[in-house]
């Protein structure tokens, strides 16, 4: 039997966190969502709790204390997370943002969809890729 997957969502919008969790709950994949409210909180958790290694990291770009690009650069410095896919999860559909985050090491880019059903489909694609 396969272990439960852990998704680490870094997003400062509580509504987006809730929508993301609801979408994950509808998937036919055994997955837990752990959240951080910003990049600083996320990096503190990742740096202090060295036993915490999520299977996927979903990262918002537009956060107040530390933006997603800065957080992504710091995550990529942590050698134990080298194989953990980092997926940008943002409202921005700007090609510049997609290109820049790919160059910084993001594995994928999800534009926050207008409905939970579309998010579910997109998450299924991302999460089943590495099953």
Tab-separated table of C-alpha atoms in Angstrom, residues 50-116:
chain	number	residue	atom	x	y	z
A	50	UNK	CA	14.345	18.427	9.066
A	51	UNK	CA	12.060	15.375	9.243
A	52	UNK	CA	9.385	17.311	7.356
A	53	UNK	CA	9.845	16.537	3.675
A	54	UNK	CA	6.651	17.050	1.683
A	55	UNK	CA	5.987	15.173	-1.549
A	56	UNK	CA	4.857	18.371	-3.305
A	57	UNK	CA	5.224	22.070	-2.541
A	58	UNK	CA	2.622	24.472	-3.906
A	59	UNK	CA	3.748	28.087	-3.723
A	60	UNK	CA	1.823	31.319	-4.221
A	61	UNK	CA	3.747	34.132	-5.928
A	62	UNK	CA	2.080	37.193	-4.437
A	63	UNK	CA	2.641	37.145	-0.697
A	64	UNK	CA	3.409	40.057	1.591
A	65	UNK	CA	6.366	39.231	3.869
A	66	UNK	CA	8.304	37.174	1.308
A	67	UNK	CA	7.140	36.736	-2.265
A	68	UNK	CA	7.028	33.388	-4.035
A	69	UNK	CA	10.165	33.999	-6.109
A	70	UNK	CA	12.228	34.684	-2.986
A	71	UNK	CA	10.764	31.658	-1.232
A	72	UNK	CA	11.374	29.441	-4.264
A	73	UNK	CA	15.038	30.488	-4.396
A	74	UNK	CA	15.445	29.621	-0.700
A	75	UNK	CA	13.662	26.257	-1.059
A	76	UNK	CA	15.981	25.335	-3.926
A	77	UNK	CA	18.985	25.865	-1.594
A	78	UNK	CA	17.796	23.041	0.700
A	79	UNK	CA	19.524	19.910	-0.574
A	80	UNK	CA	17.055	17.480	1.030
A	81	UNK	CA	14.264	19.044	-1.056
A	82	UNK	CA	16.050	18.784	-4.422
A	83	UNK	CA	13.680	16.053	-5.661
A	84	UNK	CA	10.504	17.621	-4.256
A	85	UNK	CA	8.480	19.224	-7.056
A	86	UNK	CA	7.679	22.887	-6.460
A	87	UNK	CA	4.533	24.010	-8.248
A	88	UNK	CA	3.699	27.698	-8.463
A	89	UNK	CA	0.031	28.270	-7.578
A	90	UNK	CA	-0.868	31.831	-8.531
A	91	UNK	CA	-3.559	34.111	-9.912
A	92	UNK	CA	-1.003	35.502	-12.352
A	93	UNK	CA	-1.244	34.253	-15.919
A	94	UNK	CA	1.629	36.480	-17.080
A	95	UNK	CA	4.079	34.593	-19.296
A	96	UNK	CA	6.903	36.543	-17.627
A	97	UNK	CA	5.972	35.030	-14.235
A	98	UNK	CA	5.765	31.515	-15.677
A	99	UNK	CA	9.131	31.864	-17.431
A	100	UNK	CA	10.905	33.460	-14.456
A	101	UNK	CA	9.708	30.851	-11.972
A	102	UNK	CA	10.694	28.004	-14.313
A	103	UNK	CA	14.168	29.535	-14.541
A	104	UNK	CA	14.291	29.657	-10.722
A	105	UNK	CA	13.519	25.934	-10.587
A	106	UNK	CA	9.736	25.615	-10.410
A	107	UNK	CA	8.562	22.286	-11.792
A	108	UNK	CA	5.103	23.426	-12.849
A	109	UNK	CA	2.780	26.420	-12.795
A	110	UNK	CA	-0.922	26.355	-11.950
A	111	UNK	CA	-3.001	29.444	-12.570
A	112	UNK	CA	-5.630	29.511	-9.822
A	113	UNK	CA	-8.749	28.375	-11.685
A	114	UNK	CA	-12.194	29.959	-11.334
A	115	UNK	CA	-13.795	26.776	-9.962
A	116	UNK	CA	-12.982	23.916	-7.610
